[in-house]
């Protein structure tokens, strides 16, 4: 459903089921710090308007940890 003028949208971002935060103004964004554990993560954005109508966008990423370890 398309938002109309006067709607007050908010976007909540998730990594799997963990909320990364809410944003109330475009450009909607949130930070995601890559964990040390290699895994697939579903990143999801849920836009909700003031009438409670929502839409969801999902993207899956794979995190690899091939970084060298350095000890001093």
PDB file of N, CA, C and O in Angstrom:
ATOM      1  N   UNK A   1       0.845  -1.186   0.000  1.00  0.00           N
ATOM      2  CA  UNK A   1       0.000   0.000   0.000  1.00  0.00           C
ATOM      3  C   UNK A   1       0.882   1.238   0.000  1.00  0.00           C
ATOM      4  O   UNK A   1       1.883   1.298   0.681  1.00  0.00           O
ATOM      5  N   UNK A   2       0.495   2.231  -0.771  1.00  0.00           N
ATOM      6  CA  UNK A   2       1.273   3.455  -0.903  1.00  0.00           C
ATOM      7  C   UNK A   2       0.878   4.444   0.187  1.00  0.00           C
ATOM      8  O   UNK A   2      -0.291   4.643   0.462  1.00  0.00           O
ATOM      9  N   UNK A   3       1.868   5.075   0.811  1.00  0.00           N
ATOM     10  CA  UNK A   3       1.588   6.082   1.834  1.00  0.00           C
ATOM     11  C   UNK A   3       1.074   7.354   1.190  1.00  0.00           C
ATOM     12  O   UNK A   3       1.477   7.713   0.099  1.00  0.00           O
ATOM     13  N   UNK A   4       0.170   8.030   1.868  1.00  0.00           N
ATOM     14  CA  UNK A   4      -0.362   9.297   1.371  1.00  0.00           C
ATOM     15  C   UNK A   4       0.135  10.423   2.255  1.00  0.00           C
ATOM     16  O   UNK A   4       0.562  10.207   3.382  1.00  0.00           O
ATOM     17  N   UNK A   5       0.065  11.636   1.716  1.00  0.00           N
ATOM     18  CA  UNK A   5       0.532  12.802   2.464  1.00  0.00           C
ATOM     19  C   UNK A   5      -0.193  12.881   3.800  1.00  0.00           C
ATOM     20  O   UNK A   5      -1.402  12.710   3.877  1.00  0.00           O
ATOM     21  N   UNK A   6       0.547  13.127   4.864  1.00  0.00           N
ATOM     22  CA  UNK A   6      -0.036  13.202   6.193  1.00  0.00           C
ATOM     23  C   UNK A   6       0.264  11.973   7.026  1.00  0.00           C
ATOM     24  O   UNK A   6       0.143  12.000   8.231  1.00  0.00           O
ATOM     25  N   UNK A   7       0.633  10.859   6.372  1.00  0.00           N
ATOM     26  CA  UNK A   7       1.023   9.673   7.129  1.00  0.00           C
ATOM     27  C   UNK A   7       2.328   9.957   7.854  1.00  0.00           C
ATOM     28  O   UNK A   7       3.155  10.735   7.401  1.00  0.00           O
ATOM     29  N   UNK A   8       2.500   9.318   9.007  1.00  0.00           N
ATOM     30  CA  UNK A   8       3.722   9.481   9.775  1.00  0.00           C
ATOM     31  C   UNK A   8       4.409   8.130   9.845  1.00  0.00           C
ATOM     32  O   UNK A   8       4.149   7.346  10.746  1.00  0.00           O
ATOM     33  N   UNK A   9       5.266   7.815   8.869  1.00  0.00           N
ATOM     34  CA  UNK A   9       5.893   6.496   8.865  1.00  0.00           C
ATOM     35  C   UNK A   9       7.055   6.384   9.843  1.00  0.00           C
ATOM     36  O   UNK A   9       7.691   7.371  10.200  1.00  0.00           O
ATOM     37  N   UNK A  10       7.272   5.166  10.287  1.00  0.00           N
ATOM     38  CA  UNK A  10       8.477   4.839  11.038  1.00  0.00           C
ATOM     39  C   UNK A  10       9.017   3.551  10.438  1.00  0.00           C
ATOM     40  O   UNK A  10       8.260   2.745   9.907  1.00  0.00           O
ATOM     41  N   UNK A  11      10.325   3.374  10.498  1.00  0.00           N
ATOM     42  CA  UNK A  11      10.940   2.157  10.004  1.00  0.00           C
ATOM     43  C   UNK A  11      11.752   1.556  11.149  1.00  0.00           C
ATOM     44  O   UNK A  11      12.570   2.233  11.763  1.00  0.00           O
ATOM     45  N   UNK A  12      11.473   0.274  11.432  1.00  0.00           N
ATOM     46  CA  UNK A  12      12.264  -0.454  12.424  1.00  0.00           C
ATOM     47  C   UNK A  12      13.103  -1.486  11.679  1.00  0.00           C
ATOM     48  O   UNK A  12      12.603  -2.181  10.794  1.00  0.00           O
ATOM     49  N   UNK A  13      14.380  -1.563  12.046  1.00  0.00           N
ATOM     50  CA  UNK A  13      15.320  -2.465  11.394  1.00  0.00           C
ATOM     51  C   UNK A  13      15.651  -3.618  12.333  1.00  0.00           C
ATOM     52  O   UNK A  13      15.764  -3.417  13.546  1.00  0.00           O
ATOM     53  N   UNK A  14      15.822  -4.821  11.760  1.00  0.00           N
ATOM     54  CA  UNK A  14      16.127  -6.016  12.533  1.00  0.00           C
ATOM     55  C   UNK A  14      17.270  -6.788  11.888  1.00  0.00           C
ATOM     56  O   UNK A  14      17.406  -6.800  10.664  1.00  0.00           O
ATOM     57  N   UNK A  15      18.069  -7.462  12.701  1.00  0.00           N
ATOM     58  CA  UNK A  15      19.004  -8.499  12.271  1.00  0.00           C
ATOM     59  C   UNK A  15      18.478  -9.766  12.918  1.00  0.00           C
ATOM     60  O   UNK A  15      18.501  -9.894  14.151  1.00  0.00           O
ATOM     61  N   UNK A  16      17.938 -10.664  12.115  1.00  0.00           N
ATOM     62  CA  UNK A  16      17.174 -11.810  12.610  1.00  0.00           C
ATOM     63  C   UNK A  16      16.036 -11.268  13.468  1.00  0.00           C
ATOM     64  O   UNK A  16      15.230 -10.509  12.963  1.00  0.00           O
ATOM     65  N   UNK A  17      15.986 -11.577  14.756  1.00  0.00           N
ATOM     66  CA  UNK A  17      14.889 -11.073  15.598  1.00  0.00           C
ATOM     67  C   UNK A  17      15.318  -9.911  16.492  1.00  0.00           C
ATOM     68  O   UNK A  17      14.521  -9.398  17.266  1.00  0.00           O
ATOM     69  N   UNK A  18      16.577  -9.476  16.373  1.00  0.00           N
ATOM     70  CA  UNK A  18      17.084  -8.393  17.213  1.00  0.00           C
ATOM     71  C   UNK A  18      16.839  -7.041  16.556  1.00  0.00           C
ATOM     72  O   UNK A  18      17.250  -6.804  15.421  1.00  0.00           O
ATOM     73  N   UNK A  19      16.169  -6.147  17.277  1.00  0.00           N
ATOM     74  CA  UNK A  19      15.921  -4.807  16.757  1.00  0.00           C
ATOM     75  C   UNK A  19      17.227  -4.017  16.726  1.00  0.00           C
ATOM     76  O   UNK A  19      17.983  -3.993  17.695  1.00  0.00           O
ATOM     77  N   UNK A  20      17.485  -3.363  15.588  1.00  0.00           N
ATOM     78  CA  UNK A  20      18.658  -2.511  15.438  1.00  0.00           C
ATOM     79  C   UNK A  20      18.315  -1.046  15.660  1.00  0.00           C
ATOM     80  O   UNK A  20      19.187  -0.199  15.698  1.00  0.00           O
ATOM     81  N   UNK A  21      17.020  -0.746  15.761  1.00  0.00           N
ATOM     82  CA  UNK A  21      16.600   0.616  16.036  1.00  0.00           C
ATOM     83  C   UNK A  21      15.466   1.076  15.143  1.00  0.00           C
ATOM     84  O   UNK A  21      15.075   0.406  14.191  1.00  0.00           O
ATOM     85  N   UNK A  22      14.925   2.235  15.498  1.00  0.00           N
ATOM     86  CA  UNK A  22      13.841   2.888  14.765  1.00  0.00           C
ATOM     87  C   UNK A  22      14.355   4.160  14.126  1.00  0.00           C
ATOM     88  O   UNK A  22      15.221   4.832  14.674  1.00  0.00           O
ATOM     89  N   UNK A  23      13.786   4.510  12.969  1.00  0.00           N
ATOM     90  CA  UNK A  23      14.096   5.782  12.330  1.00  0.00           C
ATOM     91  C   UNK A  23      12.783   6.372  11.844  1.00  0.00           C
ATOM     92  O   UNK A  23      11.912   5.651  11.365  1.00  0.00           O
ATOM     93  N   UNK A  24      12.630   7.679  12.015  1.00  0.00           N
ATOM     94  CA  UNK A  24      11.368   8.350  11.701  1.00  0.00           C
ATOM     95  C   UNK A  24      11.452   9.303  10.517  1.00  0.00           C
ATOM     96  O   UNK A  24      10.481   9.965  10.206  1.00  0.00           O
ATOM     97  N   UNK A  25      12.631   9.404   9.891  1.00  0.00           N
ATOM     98  CA  UNK A  25      12.782  10.341   8.777  1.00  0.00           C
ATOM     99  C   UNK A  25      13.690   9.739   7.705  1.00  0.00           C
ATOM    100  O   UNK A  25      14.657   9.051   8.009  1.00  0.00           O
ATOM    101  N   UNK A  26      13.350  10.028   6.458  1.00  0.00           N
ATOM    102  CA  UNK A  26      14.169   9.568   5.335  1.00  0.00           C
ATOM    103  C   UNK A  26      15.471  10.361   5.302  1.00  0.00           C
ATOM    104  O   UNK A  26      15.479  11.533   5.668  1.00  0.00           O
ATOM    105  N   UNK A  27      16.568   9.787   4.919  1.00  0.00           N
ATOM    106  CA  UNK A  27      16.712   8.393   4.504  1.00  0.00           C
ATOM    107  C   UNK A  27      16.722   7.485   5.737  1.00  0.00           C
ATOM    108  O   UNK A  27      17.485   7.703   6.678  1.00  0.00           O
ATOM    109  N   UNK A  28      15.870   6.479   5.747  1.00  0.00           N
ATOM    110  CA  UNK A  28      15.761   5.564   6.878  1.00  0.00           C
ATOM    111  C   UNK A  28      16.996   4.685   6.940  1.00  0.00           C
ATOM    112  O   UNK A  28      17.416   4.128   5.935  1.00  0.00           O
ATOM    113  N   UNK A  29      17.594   4.571   8.135  1.00  0.00           N
ATOM    114  CA  UNK A  29      18.821   3.795   8.257  1.00  0.00           C
ATOM    115  C   UNK A  29      19.049   3.350   9.688  1.00  0.00           C
ATOM    116  O   UNK A  29      18.503   3.930  10.625  1.00  0.00           O
ATOM    117  N   UNK A  30      19.851   2.298   9.827  1.00  0.00           N
ATOM    118  CA  UNK A  30      20.282   1.794  11.135  1.00  0.00           C
ATOM    119  C   UNK A  30      21.618   1.105  10.933  1.00  0.00           C
ATOM    120  O   UNK A  30      21.936   0.665   9.826  1.00  0.00           O
ATOM    121  N   UNK A  31      22.396   1.002  11.990  1.00  0.00           N
ATOM    122  CA  UNK A  31      23.698   0.366  11.903  1.00  0.00           C
ATOM    123  C   UNK A  31      23.633  -1.110  12.251  1.00  0.00           C
ATOM    124  O   UNK A  31      22.794  -1.546  13.023  1.00  0.00           O
ATOM    125  N   UNK A  32      24.519  -1.887  11.641  1.00  0.00           N
ATOM    126  CA  UNK A  32      24.644  -3.316  11.938  1.00  0.00           C
ATOM    127  C   UNK A  32      26.120  -3.633  12.067  1.00  0.00           C
ATOM    128  O   UNK A  32      26.882  -3.498  11.117  1.00  0.00           O
ATOM    129  N   UNK A  33      26.528  -4.015  13.264  1.00  0.00           N
ATOM    130  CA  UNK A  33      27.929  -4.376  13.500  1.00  0.00           C
ATOM    131  C   UNK A  33      28.068  -5.874  13.262  1.00  0.00           C
ATOM    132  O   UNK A  33      27.407  -6.682  13.917  1.00  0.00           O
ATOM    133  N   UNK A  34      28.905  -6.234  12.324  1.00  0.00           N
ATOM    134  CA  UNK A  34      29.092  -7.650  11.990  1.00  0.00           C
ATOM    135  C   UNK A  34      29.686  -8.394  13.177  1.00  0.00           C
ATOM    136  O   UNK A  34      30.703  -7.992  13.721  1.00  0.00           O
ATOM    137  N   UNK A  35      29.046  -9.478  13.572  1.00  0.00           N
ATOM    138  CA  UNK A  35      29.566 -10.274  14.682  1.00  0.00           C
ATOM    139  C   UNK A  35      30.814 -11.059  14.275  1.00  0.00           C
ATOM    140  O   UNK A  35      31.118 -11.196  13.094  1.00  0.00           O
ATOM    141  N   UNK A  36      31.520 -11.580  15.266  1.00  0.00           N
ATOM    142  CA  UNK A  36      32.729 -12.362  15.019  1.00  0.00           C
ATOM    143  C   UNK A  36      32.412 -13.757  14.492  1.00  0.00           C
ATOM    144  O   UNK A  36      33.266 -14.401  13.898  1.00  0.00           O
ATOM    145  N   UNK A  37      31.202 -14.241  14.720  1.00  0.00           N
ATOM    146  CA  UNK A  37      30.826 -15.594  14.334  1.00  0.00           C
ATOM    147  C   UNK A  37      30.317 -15.630  12.901  1.00  0.00           C
ATOM    148  O   UNK A  37      29.387 -14.902  12.564  1.00  0.00           O
ATOM    149  N   UNK A  38      30.897 -16.480  12.048  1.00  0.00           N
ATOM    150  CA  UNK A  38      30.388 -16.595  10.680  1.00  0.00           C
ATOM    151  C   UNK A  38      28.961 -17.141  10.714  1.00  0.00           C
ATOM    152  O   UNK A  38      28.678 -18.086  11.434  1.00  0.00           O
ATOM    153  N   UNK A  39      28.084 -16.543   9.949  1.00  0.00           N
ATOM    154  CA  UNK A  39      26.687 -16.987   9.915  1.00  0.00           C
ATOM    155  C   UNK A  39      25.933 -16.218   8.845  1.00  0.00           C
ATOM    156  O   UNK A  39      26.429 -15.243   8.297  1.00  0.00           O
ATOM    157  N   UNK A  40      24.713 -16.674   8.573  1.00  0.00           N
ATOM    158  CA  UNK A  40      23.786 -15.937   7.722  1.00  0.00           C
ATOM    159  C   UNK A  40      22.885 -15.110   8.622  1.00  0.00           C
ATOM    160  O   UNK A  40      22.450 -15.586   9.676  1.00  0.00           O
ATOM    161  N   UNK A  41      22.606 -13.892   8.214  1.00  0.00           N
ATOM    162  CA  UNK A  41      21.741 -13.005   8.982  1.00  0.00           C
ATOM    163  C   UNK A  41      20.658 -12.455   8.075  1.00  0.00           C
ATOM    164  O   UNK A  41      20.943 -12.010   6.958  1.00  0.00           O
ATOM    165  N   UNK A  42      19.427 -12.487   8.538  1.00  0.00           N
ATOM    166  CA  UNK A  42      18.314 -11.891   7.803  1.00  0.00           C
ATOM    167  C   UNK A  42      18.161 -10.458   8.288  1.00  0.00           C
ATOM    168  O   UNK A  42      17.851 -10.215   9.453  1.00  0.00           O
ATOM    169  N   UNK A  43      18.448  -9.509   7.405  1.00  0.00           N
ATOM    170  CA  UNK A  43      18.254  -8.093   7.732  1.00  0.00           C
ATOM    171  C   UNK A  43      16.883  -7.694   7.216  1.00  0.00           C
ATOM    172  O   UNK A  43      16.536  -7.970   6.070  1.00  0.00           O
ATOM    173  N   UNK A  44      16.097  -7.063   8.087  1.00  0.00           N
ATOM    174  CA  UNK A  44      14.706  -6.756   7.758  1.00  0.00           C
ATOM    175  C   UNK A  44      14.393  -5.320   8.128  1.00  0.00           C
ATOM    176  O   UNK A  44      14.856  -4.815   9.150  1.00  0.00           O
ATOM    177  N   UNK A  45      13.625  -4.652   7.276  1.00  0.00           N
ATOM    178  CA  UNK A  45      13.135  -3.303   7.546  1.00  0.00           C
ATOM    179  C   UNK A  45      11.614  -3.363   7.506  1.00  0.00           C
ATOM    180  O   UNK A  45      11.033  -3.890   6.561  1.00  0.00           O
ATOM    181  N   UNK A  46      10.974  -2.836   8.551  1.00  0.00           N
ATOM    182  CA  UNK A  46       9.514  -2.835   8.631  1.00  0.00           C
ATOM    183  C   UNK A  46       9.035  -1.392   8.721  1.00  0.00           C
ATOM    184  O   UNK A  46       9.326  -0.696   9.690  1.00  0.00           O
ATOM    185  N   UNK A  47       8.338  -0.931   7.671  1.00  0.00           N
ATOM    186  CA  UNK A  47       7.788   0.421   7.647  1.00  0.00           C
ATOM    187  C   UNK A  47       6.346   0.351   8.129  1.00  0.00           C
ATOM    188  O   UNK A  47       5.562  -0.460   7.649  1.00  0.00           O
ATOM    189  N   UNK A  48       6.006   1.186   9.115  1.00  0.00           N
ATOM    190  CA  UNK A  48       4.650   1.243   9.664  1.00  0.00           C
ATOM    191  C   UNK A  48       4.163   2.680   9.607  1.00  0.00           C
ATOM    192  O   UNK A  48       4.872   3.598  10.005  1.00  0.00           O
ATOM    193  N   UNK A  49       2.924   2.885   9.107  1.00  0.00           N
ATOM    194  CA  UNK A  49       2.375   4.244   9.088  1.00  0.00           C
ATOM    195  C   UNK A  49       1.498   4.466  10.311  1.00  0.00           C
ATOM    196  O   UNK A  49       1.314   3.565  11.127  1.00  0.00           O
ATOM    197  N   UNK A  50       0.971   5.678  10.462  1.00  0.00           N
ATOM    198  CA  UNK A  50       0.205   6.009  11.665  1.00  0.00           C
ATOM    199  C   UNK A  50      -1.143   5.293  11.744  1.00  0.00           C
ATOM    200  O   UNK A  50      -1.795   5.293  12.777  1.00  0.00           O
ATOM    201  N   UNK A  51      -1.563   4.626  10.673  1.00  0.00           N
ATOM    202  CA  UNK A  51      -2.798   3.841  10.693  1.00  0.00           C
ATOM    203  C   UNK A  51      -2.516   2.382  11.062  1.00  0.00           C
ATOM    204  O   UNK A  51      -3.427   1.570  11.144  1.00  0.00           O
ATOM    205  N   UNK A  52      -1.233   2.028  11.266  1.00  0.00           N
ATOM    206  CA  UNK A  52      -0.869   0.667  11.622  1.00  0.00           C
ATOM    207  C   UNK A  52      -0.612  -0.235  10.429  1.00  0.00           C
ATOM    208  O   UNK A  52      -0.333  -1.415  10.591  1.00  0.00           O
ATOM    209  N   UNK A  53      -0.701   0.310   9.216  1.00  0.00           N
ATOM    210  CA  UNK A  53      -0.398  -0.463   8.012  1.00  0.00           C
ATOM    211  C   UNK A  53       1.114  -0.613   7.910  1.00  0.00           C
ATOM    212  O   UNK A  53       1.852   0.330   8.156  1.00  0.00           O
ATOM    213  N   UNK A  54       1.576  -1.818   7.566  1.00  0.00           N
ATOM    214  CA  UNK A  54       3.019  -2.011   7.481  1.00  0.00           C
ATOM    215  C   UNK A  54       3.397  -2.822   6.251  1.00  0.00           C
ATOM    216  O   UNK A  54       2.581  -3.522   5.668  1.00  0.00           O
ATOM    217  N   UNK A  55       4.653  -2.679   5.883  1.00  0.00           N
ATOM    218  CA  UNK A  55       5.247  -3.478   4.812  1.00  0.00           C
ATOM    219  C   UNK A  55       6.659  -3.837   5.235  1.00  0.00           C
ATOM    220  O   UNK A  55       7.283  -3.111   6.018  1.00  0.00           O
ATOM    221  N   UNK A  56       7.151  -4.961   4.741  1.00  0.00           N
ATOM    222  CA  UNK A  56       8.448  -5.482   5.171  1.00  0.00           C
ATOM    223  C   UNK A  56       9.344  -5.761   3.970  1.00  0.00           C
ATOM    224  O   UNK A  56       8.870  -6.244   2.950  1.00  0.00           O
ATOM    225  N   UNK A  57      10.632  -5.449   4.115  1.00  0.00           N
ATOM    226  CA  UNK A  57      11.644  -5.799   3.113  1.00  0.00           C
ATOM    227  C   UNK A  57      12.711  -6.621   3.825  1.00  0.00           C
ATOM    228  O   UNK A  57      13.133  -6.271   4.928  1.00  0.00           O
ATOM    229  N   UNK A  58      13.141  -7.724   3.202  1.00  0.00           N
ATOM    230  CA  UNK A  58      14.118  -8.617   3.819  1.00  0.00           C
ATOM    231  C   UNK A  58      15.266  -8.886   2.854  1.00  0.00           C
ATOM    232  O   UNK A  58      15.055  -9.054   1.656  1.00  0.00           O
ATOM    233  N   UNK A  59      16.482  -8.932   3.404  1.00  0.00           N
ATOM    234  CA  UNK A  59      17.661  -9.318   2.641  1.00  0.00           C
ATOM    235  C   UNK A  59      18.520 -10.194   3.544  1.00  0.00           C
ATOM    236  O   UNK A  59      18.661  -9.910   4.735  1.00  0.00           O
ATOM    237  N   UNK A  60      19.078 -11.250   3.006  1.00  0.00           N
ATOM    238  CA  UNK A  60      19.941 -12.131   3.795  1.00  0.00           C
ATOM    239  C   UNK A  60      21.385 -11.887   3.397  1.00  0.00           C
ATOM    240  O   UNK A  60      21.710 -11.813   2.213  1.00  0.00           O
ATOM    241  N   UNK A  61      22.251 -11.761   4.406  1.00  0.00           N
ATOM    242  CA  UNK A  61      23.679 -11.593   4.153  1.00  0.00           C
ATOM    243  C   UNK A  61      24.432 -12.730   4.828  1.00  0.00           C
ATOM    244  O   UNK A  61      23.950 -13.325   5.789  1.00  0.00           O
ATOM    245  N   UNK A  62      25.603 -13.044   4.307  1.00  0.00           N
ATOM    246  CA  UNK A  62      26.472 -14.034   4.932  1.00  0.00           C
ATOM    247  C   UNK A  62      27.715 -13.322   5.431  1.00  0.00           C
ATOM    248  O   UNK A  62      28.336 -12.565   4.688  1.00  0.00           O
ATOM    249  N   UNK A  63      28.041 -13.545   6.708  1.00  0.00           N
ATOM    250  CA  UNK A  63      29.217 -12.929   7.319  1.00  0.00           C
ATOM    251  C   UNK A  63      30.307 -13.985   7.405  1.00  0.00           C
ATOM    252  O   UNK A  63      30.093 -15.078   7.927  1.00  0.00           O
ATOM    253  N   UNK A  64      31.472 -13.672   6.849  1.00  0.00           N
ATOM    254  CA  UNK A  64      32.641 -14.542   6.929  1.00  0.00           C
ATOM    255  C   UNK A  64      33.670 -13.863   7.823  1.00  0.00           C
ATOM    256  O   UNK A  64      33.808 -12.652   7.803  1.00  0.00           O
ATOM    257  N   UNK A  65      34.391 -14.658   8.583  1.00  0.00           N
ATOM    258  CA  UNK A  65      35.433 -14.072   9.435  1.00  0.00           C
ATOM    259  C   UNK A  65      36.794 -14.632   9.045  1.00  0.00           C
ATOM    260  O   UNK A  65      37.363 -15.461   9.712  1.00  0.00           O
ATOM    261  N   UNK A  66      37.312 -14.149   7.946  1.00  0.00           N
ATOM    262  CA  UNK A  66      38.627 -14.570   7.463  1.00  0.00           C
ATOM    263  C   UNK A  66      39.686 -13.537   7.810  1.00  0.00           C
ATOM    264  O   UNK A  66      40.737 -13.484   7.181  1.00  0.00           O
ATOM    265  N   UNK A  67      39.414 -12.714   8.780  1.00  0.00           N
ATOM    266  CA  UNK A  67      40.384 -11.697   9.172  1.00  0.00           C
ATOM    267  C   UNK A  67      41.541 -12.337   9.912  1.00  0.00           C
ATOM    268  O   UNK A  67      41.344 -13.205  10.753  1.00  0.00           O
ATOM    269  N   UNK A  68      42.754 -11.930   9.611  1.00  0.00           N
ATOM    270  CA  UNK A  68      43.901 -12.491  10.330  1.00  0.00           C
ATOM    271  C   UNK A  68      43.928 -11.993  11.778  1.00  0.00           C
ATOM    272  O   UNK A  68      43.516 -10.873  12.074  1.00  0.00           O
ATOM    273  N   UNK A  69      44.397 -12.829  12.663  1.00  0.00           N
ATOM    274  CA  UNK A  69      44.553 -12.439  14.060  1.00  0.00           C
ATOM    275  C   UNK A  69      46.006 -12.002  14.260  1.00  0.00           C
ATOM    276  O   UNK A  69      46.932 -12.664  13.820  1.00  0.00           O
ATOM    277  N   UNK A  70      46.153 -10.867  14.926  1.00  0.00           N
ATOM    278  CA  UNK A  70      47.487 -10.326  15.171  1.00  0.00           C
ATOM    279  C   UNK A  70      47.679 -10.199  16.668  1.00  0.00           C
ATOM    280  O   UNK A  70      46.839  -9.660  17.375  1.00  0.00           O
ATOM    281  N   UNK A  71      48.794 -10.715  17.166  1.00  0.00           N
ATOM    282  CA  UNK A  71      49.122 -10.593  18.592  1.00  0.00           C
ATOM    283  C   UNK A  71      50.433  -9.813  18.711  1.00  0.00           C
ATOM    284  O   UNK A  71      51.409 -10.139  18.047  1.00  0.00           O
ATOM    285  N   UNK A  72      50.410  -8.800  19.543  1.00  0.00           N
ATOM    286  CA  UNK A  72      51.619  -8.002  19.759  1.00  0.00           C
ATOM    287  C   UNK A  72      52.161  -8.240  21.157  1.00  0.00           C
ATOM    288  O   UNK A  72      51.485  -8.457  22.075  1.00  0.00           O
TER     289      UNK A  72
END
